[in-house]
Coordinates of C-alpha atoms in Angstrom, one line a residue:
M1 CA 0.0 0.0 0.0
E2 CA 1.4 3.4 -1.0
I3 CA 1.7 6.0 1.8
M4 CA 1.1 9.7 0.9
T5 CA 2.1 12.4 3.4
F6 CA 0.6 15.9 3.0
N7 CA 1.9 18.9 4.8
I8 CA -1.0 21.4 4.9
D9 CA 1.2 24.3 5.9
E10 CA 4.1 23.9 3.5
D11 CA 3.1 21.8 0.4
R12 CA 2.8 23.9 -2.8
R13 CA 2.7 23.4 -6.5
N14 CA 3.4 25.7 -9.5
L15 CA 0.5 27.7 -10.9
V16 CA -1.0 26.6 -14.2
D17 CA 0.5 28.5 -17.1
D18 CA -1.8 27.1 -19.8
K19 CA -5.1 28.1 -18.3
Q20 CA -7.1 27.3 -21.4
N21 CA -6.0 23.6 -21.4
F22 CA -5.4 23.5 -17.7
N23 CA -2.3 21.3 -17.6
I24 CA -0.7 21.2 -14.1
D25 CA 3.1 21.0 -14.1
F26 CA 4.4 18.9 -11.2
H27 CA 7.9 19.0 -12.5
D28 CA 9.4 21.3 -9.9
S29 CA 7.1 20.4 -7.1
K30 CA 7.7 17.9 -4.4
Y31 CA 4.4 16.2 -4.8
N32 CA 2.6 13.0 -4.0
W33 CA 1.8 10.8 -7.0
L34 CA -0.1 7.6 -7.7
Q35 CA 0.1 5.4 -10.8
A36 CA -2.4 2.6 -11.7
R37 CA -3.5 0.4 -14.6
Q38 CA -6.8 0.9 -16.3
Y39 CA -9.7 -1.1 -14.7
E40 CA -7.9 -1.8 -11.5
E41 CA -10.3 -1.9 -8.5
S42 CA -10.2 -2.3 -4.7
M43 CA -6.5 -3.4 -4.5
R44 CA -5.3 0.0 -5.4
Q45 CA -5.2 1.6 -2.0
V46 CA -3.3 4.5 -0.4
E47 CA -2.7 5.4 3.2
V48 CA -2.8 9.2 3.7
H49 CA -1.0 11.0 6.5
V50 CA -1.9 14.7 7.1
V51 CA 0.5 16.8 9.1
H52 CA 1.3 20.4 10.1
G53 CA 4.4 22.3 9.1
N54 CA 6.2 21.1 12.2
G55 CA 5.4 17.5 11.5
S56 CA 2.7 17.1 14.1
P57 CA -0.5 15.3 12.9
V58 CA -3.6 17.1 11.9
D59 CA -6.7 15.9 14.0
L60 CA -9.2 14.6 11.4
T61 CA -11.9 13.8 14.0
G62 CA -15.3 14.5 12.3
V63 CA -13.7 14.8 8.8
N64 CA -14.9 12.9 5.8
P65 CA -12.3 12.6 3.0
V66 CA -13.8 12.8 -0.6
F67 CA -11.8 12.0 -3.7
E68 CA -12.4 14.4 -6.5
G69 CA -10.8 14.3 -10.0
W70 CA -11.0 15.6 -13.5
L71 CA -10.2 12.6 -15.7
P72 CA -7.8 12.5 -18.6
E73 CA -9.1 14.0 -21.8
G74 CA -11.0 16.5 -19.7
L75 CA -14.5 15.1 -20.4
Y76 CA -15.5 13.4 -17.2
R77 CA -15.3 13.9 -13.4
I78 CA -15.3 11.7 -10.4
I79 CA -16.6 12.6 -6.9
D80 CA -16.3 9.7 -4.5
A81 CA -17.5 10.1 -0.9
K82 CA -17.8 6.5 0.1
H83 CA -14.4 4.7 -0.4
S84 CA -12.4 6.4 2.4
V85 CA -11.7 4.6 5.7
M86 CA -10.6 6.6 8.8
I87 CA -7.8 4.6 10.4
D88 CA -6.6 7.0 13.1
A89 CA -8.4 10.3 13.1
Q90 CA -6.5 11.9 15.9
N91 CA -3.2 11.2 14.3
G92 CA -4.4 12.3 10.9
I93 CA -4.4 9.0 9.0
F94 CA -7.0 7.6 6.6
R95 CA -7.1 5.1 3.8
F96 CA -8.7 5.4 0.4
D97 CA -9.7 2.4 -1.8
F98 CA -9.9 3.6 -5.4
P99 CA -12.9 2.2 -7.3
A100 CA -12.6 1.0 -10.9
P101 CA -14.3 4.2 -12.3
A102 CA -11.3 6.2 -11.2
F103 CA -9.1 4.3 -13.7
Q104 CA -11.5 4.1 -16.7
I105 CA -9.4 6.4 -19.0
A106 CA -5.7 6.1 -19.6
G107 CA -3.5 9.2 -19.2
S108 CA -2.8 11.9 -16.6
Y109 CA -5.6 13.3 -14.6
K110 CA -6.2 17.0 -15.3
Q111 CA -6.6 17.4 -11.5
A112 CA -6.9 15.0 -8.6
F113 CA -7.2 15.7 -4.8
F114 CA -8.8 14.6 -1.6
R115 CA -11.2 17.2 -0.3
L116 CA -11.5 17.1 3.5
M117 CA -15.1 17.9 4.5
K118 CA -16.3 18.7 8.0
D119 CA -19.8 20.0 9.0
G120 CA -20.7 20.4 5.4
M121 CA -17.7 22.7 4.6
S122 CA -14.5 22.1 2.7
V123 CA -11.6 22.3 5.2
T124 CA -8.7 21.8 2.8
T125 CA -7.7 19.9 -0.3
L126 CA -4.8 17.5 -0.7
E127 CA -3.7 17.5 -4.3
F128 CA -1.6 14.8 -6.0
S129 CA -0.5 13.6 -9.4
L130 CA -2.5 10.6 -10.8
D131 CA -1.5 8.7 -13.9
V132 CA -3.5 5.8 -15.4
M133 CA -1.5 3.4 -17.6
A134 CA -3.3 1.9 -20.6
D135 CA -4.5 -1.7 -20.6
K136 CA -4.6 -2.9 -24.2
V137 CA -5.4 -6.5 -23.3
I138 CA -8.9 -6.0 -21.8
S139 CA -11.5 -3.3 -22.1
G140 CA -15.0 -2.9 -20.8
L141 CA -15.7 0.3 -18.9
V142 CA -17.6 3.0 -20.7
P143 CA -16.3 6.4 -19.7
S144 CA -18.8 8.5 -17.7
D145 CA -19.1 10.9 -14.7
Y146 CA -19.0 9.0 -11.4
M147 CA -20.7 10.6 -8.5
T148 CA -21.3 8.3 -5.5
P149 CA -24.1 10.4 -4.0
F150 CA -26.2 10.0 -7.1
E151 CA -25.2 6.3 -7.6
D152 CA -26.5 5.6 -4.1
L153 CA -29.7 7.5 -4.9
Y154 CA -30.4 5.5 -8.0
L155 CA -29.9 2.2 -6.2
K156 CA -32.4 3.5 -3.6
L157 CA -35.0 3.9 -6.3
K158 CA -34.7 0.4 -7.4
D159 CA -34.8 -0.8 -3.8
Y160 CA -38.0 1.3 -3.2
I161 CA -39.8 -0.3 -6.1
V162 CA -38.9 -3.8 -4.9
K163 CA -40.0 -3.1 -1.3
S164 CA -43.3 -1.4 -2.4
N165 CA -44.3 -4.6 -4.3
G166 CA -44.6 -2.7 -7.6
D167 CA -46.5 0.3 -6.0
F168 CA -44.8 2.9 -8.2
D169 CA -46.6 5.8 -6.5
T170 CA -45.1 5.0 -3.1
A171 CA -41.7 4.4 -4.5
M172 CA -41.6 7.6 -6.6
T173 CA -42.8 9.7 -3.6
Q174 CA -40.0 8.6 -1.5
W175 CA -37.4 8.9 -4.3
K176 CA -38.5 12.5 -5.1
K177 CA -37.8 13.4 -1.5
D178 CA -34.3 11.9 -1.8
V179 CA -33.7 13.8 -5.1
A180 CA -34.6 17.1 -3.4
N181 CA -32.3 16.4 -0.5
L182 CA -29.4 15.4 -2.8
I183 CA -29.7 18.6 -4.9
T184 CA -29.9 20.6 -1.6
G185 CA -26.7 19.0 -0.5
L186 CA -24.8 20.1 -3.6
N187 CA -24.6 23.7 -2.1
D188 CA -25.9 25.1 -5.3
D189 CA -22.6 24.5 -7.0
I190 CA -23.5 25.2 -10.7
G191 CA -21.1 22.6 -12.1
G192 CA -22.4 19.9 -9.7
I193 CA -26.0 20.8 -10.5
N194 CA -25.4 20.5 -14.2
L195 CA -23.8 17.0 -13.7
T196 CA -26.7 16.0 -11.6
I197 CA -29.3 17.2 -14.1
T198 CA -27.7 15.1 -16.8
E199 CA -27.5 12.0 -14.7
I200 CA -31.1 12.3 -13.5
K201 CA -32.5 12.8 -17.0
T202 CA -30.5 9.8 -18.2
Q203 CA -31.8 7.6 -15.4
L204 CA -35.4 8.9 -15.8
A205 CA -35.4 8.0 -19.5
S206 CA -34.2 4.5 -18.7
L207 CA -36.8 4.1 -15.9
E208 CA -39.6 5.4 -18.2
D209 CA -38.7 2.7 -20.8
K210 CA -38.8 0.0 -18.1
I211 CA -42.1 1.1 -16.7
K212 CA -43.8 1.1 -20.1
A213 CA -42.4 -2.3 -20.9
D214 CA -43.5 -3.9 -17.6
G215 CA -46.8 -2.2 -17.5
L216 CA -46.3 -0.8 -14.0
A217 CA -48.1 2.4 -14.9
T218 CA -50.0 4.0 -17.8
V219 CA -48.3 6.7 -19.9
A220 CA -50.7 9.2 -18.4
D221 CA -49.9 8.1 -14.8
L222 CA -46.2 8.2 -15.6
T223 CA -46.5 11.8 -17.0
N224 CA -48.3 13.0 -13.8
M225 CA -45.6 11.4 -11.7
L226 CA -42.6 12.8 -13.6
N227 CA -43.9 16.3 -14.3
P228 CA -43.0 17.7 -10.8
I229 CA -39.4 16.3 -11.1
I230 CA -39.0 17.6 -14.7
D231 CA -40.3 21.0 -13.6
R232 CA -37.7 21.0 -10.8
L233 CA -35.0 20.2 -13.2
D234 CA -36.1 22.9 -15.6
K235 CA -35.8 25.4 -12.8
L236 CA -32.3 24.2 -11.9
E237 CA -31.3 24.6 -15.6
A238 CA -32.8 28.1 -15.7
K239 CA -31.0 29.1 -12.5
E240 CA -27.6 29.2 -14.1
K241 CA -29.0 31.2 -17.1
S242 CA -30.8 33.7 -14.7
S243 CA -28.0 34.0 -12.1
D244 CA -26.9 37.4 -13.4
L245 CA -30.4 39.0 -13.6
L246 CA -29.9 40.9 -10.3
T247 CA -26.3 41.8 -10.8
D248 CA -27.2 45.3 -11.7
V249 CA -28.8 45.9 -8.2
G250 CA -26.0 47.7 -6.3
G251 CA -23.4 45.7 -8.2
G252 CA -24.8 42.3 -7.2
I253 CA -23.7 40.0 -4.4
R254 CA -20.3 41.1 -3.2
D255 CA -17.5 38.5 -3.3
I256 CA -17.0 38.6 0.5
F257 CA -20.4 37.0 1.0
T258 CA -20.4 34.2 -1.5
G259 CA -18.6 31.7 0.7
Q260 CA -20.8 32.5 3.7
I261 CA -23.9 32.1 1.7
S262 CA -22.9 28.7 0.4
N263 CA -22.1 27.6 4.0
M264 CA -25.4 28.8 5.3
K265 CA -27.4 27.0 2.5
A266 CA -25.6 23.8 3.3
R267 CA -26.6 24.0 7.0
I268 CA -30.3 24.6 6.5
N269 CA -32.3 21.6 7.6
P270 CA -35.6 21.4 5.6
D271 CA -37.3 19.4 8.3
L272 CA -37.1 22.4 10.7
V273 CA -38.9 25.7 10.5
N274 CA -36.5 28.1 8.6
I275 CA -37.3 31.8 8.8
G276 CA -34.9 34.4 7.3
M277 CA -34.8 37.9 8.9
I278 CA -32.9 41.0 7.9
N279 CA -33.0 44.4 9.7
D280 CA -31.5 47.9 9.7
V281 CA -30.4 47.9 6.1
H282 CA -30.7 51.7 6.1
Y283 CA -30.5 51.7 2.3
T284 CA -29.7 55.1 0.8
D285 CA -28.4 56.6 -2.4
R286 CA -26.4 59.4 -0.8
D287 CA -22.7 58.7 -0.4
S288 CA -21.5 61.6 1.6
F289 CA -23.1 60.9 4.9
W290 CA -21.8 57.4 5.6
G291 CA -18.2 57.9 4.7
P292 CA -15.9 56.4 2.0
D293 CA -17.1 52.8 2.4
N294 CA -20.7 53.6 1.4
D295 CA -22.0 50.8 3.6
A296 CA -25.6 52.1 3.5
E297 CA -25.5 52.8 -0.2
T298 CA -24.7 49.2 -0.9
G299 CA -27.1 47.9 1.8
I300 CA -29.7 46.9 -0.8
T301 CA -27.3 44.1 -2.0
H302 CA -28.0 42.3 1.3
L303 CA -31.5 41.5 -0.1
L304 CA -29.7 39.6 -2.8
N305 CA -27.8 37.6 -0.1
I306 CA -31.0 36.4 1.6
G307 CA -32.5 35.9 -1.8
E308 CA -29.8 33.3 -2.6
V309 CA -30.9 31.1 0.4
S310 CA -34.6 31.9 0.1
E311 CA -35.6 28.8 -1.8
K312 CA -34.8 26.8 1.4
L313 CA -36.8 29.2 3.7
D314 CA -40.3 28.8 4.9
F315 CA -40.7 32.6 5.3
A316 CA -38.5 35.7 5.2
V317 CA -39.1 39.1 6.8
S318 CA -37.4 42.5 6.7
V319 CA -38.1 44.0 10.1
G320 CA -37.6 47.7 9.7
D321 CA -35.3 50.6 9.1
N322 CA -35.2 49.3 5.6
I323 CA -34.2 52.7 4.2
D324 CA -32.4 55.6 5.7
D325 CA -34.2 58.9 6.5
N326 CA -33.7 62.0 4.4
N327 CA -32.9 65.6 5.2
K328 CA -35.1 66.9 2.5
D329 CA -38.7 66.3 1.5
N330 CA -40.1 62.7 1.1
H331 CA -39.3 62.5 -2.6
F332 CA -36.0 60.5 -2.1
S333 CA -37.5 58.4 0.7
I334 CA -40.3 57.2 -1.6
K335 CA -37.8 56.4 -4.3
R336 CA -35.8 54.2 -1.9
I337 CA -38.9 52.5 -0.7
E338 CA -39.9 51.5 -4.2
D339 CA -36.3 50.3 -4.9
Y340 CA -36.4 48.2 -1.7
G341 CA -39.8 46.6 -2.4
M342 CA -39.0 45.8 -6.0
T343 CA -35.7 44.2 -5.1
W344 CA -37.1 42.3 -2.1
F345 CA -40.0 40.6 -3.9
T346 CA -37.9 39.9 -7.0
A347 CA -34.9 38.4 -5.3
L348 CA -36.8 36.1 -2.8
E349 CA -38.3 32.8 -3.8
C350 CA -40.2 32.2 -0.6
P351 CA -43.2 33.8 1.1
A352 CA -42.0 37.1 2.5
A353 CA -43.1 40.5 4.0
V354 CA -41.6 43.8 4.9
L355 CA -42.3 45.6 8.2
L356 CA -41.5 49.2 9.2
G357 CA -39.1 50.9 11.6
N358 CA -38.7 54.4 12.9
H359 CA -36.6 55.6 9.9
D360 CA -38.7 54.3 7.1
D361 CA -41.4 57.0 6.9
N362 CA -38.8 59.8 7.4
S363 CA -40.6 61.1 10.6
S364 CA -37.6 60.6 12.8
H365 CA -35.6 63.1 10.7
A366 CA -38.5 65.5 10.6
K367 CA -38.7 65.3 14.3
S368 CA -35.0 65.8 15.0
S369 CA -34.8 68.8 12.5
G370 CA -38.0 70.4 13.9
A371 CA -39.7 70.3 10.5
T372 CA -43.4 70.8 10.3
G373 CA -46.0 69.7 7.7
N374 CA -46.4 66.5 5.7
D375 CA -43.8 67.1 3.0
Y376 CA -41.2 65.2 4.9
L377 CA -43.4 62.2 5.7
V378 CA -44.0 59.1 3.5
P379 CA -47.8 58.4 3.4
D380 CA -49.1 54.9 4.1
S381 CA -50.3 54.5 0.5
K382 CA -46.7 54.4 -0.7
F383 CA -45.8 51.5 1.7
I384 CA -49.0 49.6 0.8
Q385 CA -48.0 49.7 -2.9
A386 CA -44.2 49.1 -2.5
Y387 CA -44.5 46.3 0.1
R388 CA -47.5 44.6 -1.6
Q389 CA -49.8 45.0 1.4
N390 CA -52.9 45.2 -0.8
V391 CA -52.4 41.9 -2.6
N392 CA -51.5 39.3 0.0
L393 CA -49.1 37.5 -2.3
F394 CA -48.7 34.4 -0.1
G395 CA -52.0 34.1 1.7
E396 CA -51.0 36.2 4.7
K397 CA -53.8 37.7 6.7
R398 CA -53.9 41.5 7.2
N399 CA -56.4 44.0 8.6
G400 CA -57.3 45.5 5.2
N401 CA -54.0 47.0 3.9
S402 CA -52.3 47.0 7.2
N403 CA -48.5 46.5 7.5
Y404 CA -49.0 44.1 10.4
F405 CA -50.1 40.5 9.5
Y406 CA -49.9 36.9 10.3
Y407 CA -48.9 33.9 8.1
D408 CA -49.4 30.2 8.7
I409 CA -46.5 28.1 7.4
P410 CA -48.0 25.1 5.6
N411 CA -47.5 21.6 7.1
K412 CA -45.4 22.8 10.1
K413 CA -48.0 24.2 12.5
V414 CA -46.2 27.5 13.0
R415 CA -47.7 30.9 12.7
V416 CA -45.6 34.0 11.9
V417 CA -46.9 37.2 13.3
G418 CA -45.6 40.5 11.9
I419 CA -46.0 43.6 14.1
N420 CA -45.9 47.2 12.9
D421 CA -43.8 48.4 15.9
Y422 CA -43.1 52.1 15.7
E423 CA -40.2 53.0 18.1
N424 CA -40.9 56.7 18.5
P425 CA -44.6 57.1 19.1
N426 CA -44.3 60.7 20.2

């Protein structure tokens, strides 16, 4: 068994010069390497040691090593989360048993590494050189993507059908739940989603042929069963195409938030009640009051952040001080309110509402400046229109066009109550 030792503090490799073809040069790097023959399986094992710069072991307690690779010729990928065995976690040692799909194409891997996952996050990657020697004597494997999460899922479907004694409705109901959970677990990585879409469509086509041949369901029944899944796949395909629709709002989601958003999405448990809340955005379009960072000017982009996780939320609410007050008449305040409402209800994909704070109607500034009359104040009619209080988009209950409301989350026996809580009643 080959032993690989990775120093997570000091190991390095040269950057890729040919970015278009992405050919990694290990020539001047002191790097781990592995060589195998096409179609080898199980016996090709490596023992991996992970250490710090001073040679002390890295504690791998709670870590799941995943092998990920871009196969020779650059057409297929492998993500294997089930063939690692933790030998001594506290001393940083695990074993990986490479499956046959890892050696299906002869040549040098475009890229190969172990990704160490913990609590749904990528802790580090351990990169190495992987060469597959040709086997001209035998052949048999058809090249393809190999993703163990989906392979496990497809085996589940076949098992469900057997256990349900041909009751396809029952089997498909359970499998659709598993499909949804798998897609959720991909952390919305576009590349991973596209691979999953391709695999699911291939397996669904095969399943459809089998069902028709065996007479397990009529064509009409099959169409009704598959339509919700196909609709979900179409939405996933559209997600990549529409991912830039909101980039013109304040410059889009800022780079500093992308990693945090992905981590948050991975942690959301769909079996629990998930309510998103945002407050004190203080969105404004004046850049002199808040200093050079313009934090409030870019505040509206925070709505895009919560929008990115909203498909996993049961409800979302913005709880006040959505915009900043204004030292002139209400003209600019009304404009910001309209910006806020349009962005909020466009970006979010879950039931949602907007509540008010003491800055939203501009009365706090009018009070502090001693202004009189209604020219400073934003009338209720503007909030009713901008925050959709007159249409009840999601079945929420209001007192006429009131800002306050309640909303019952379906199937979870939880009621959300929104209160119009004005902080400066005098």
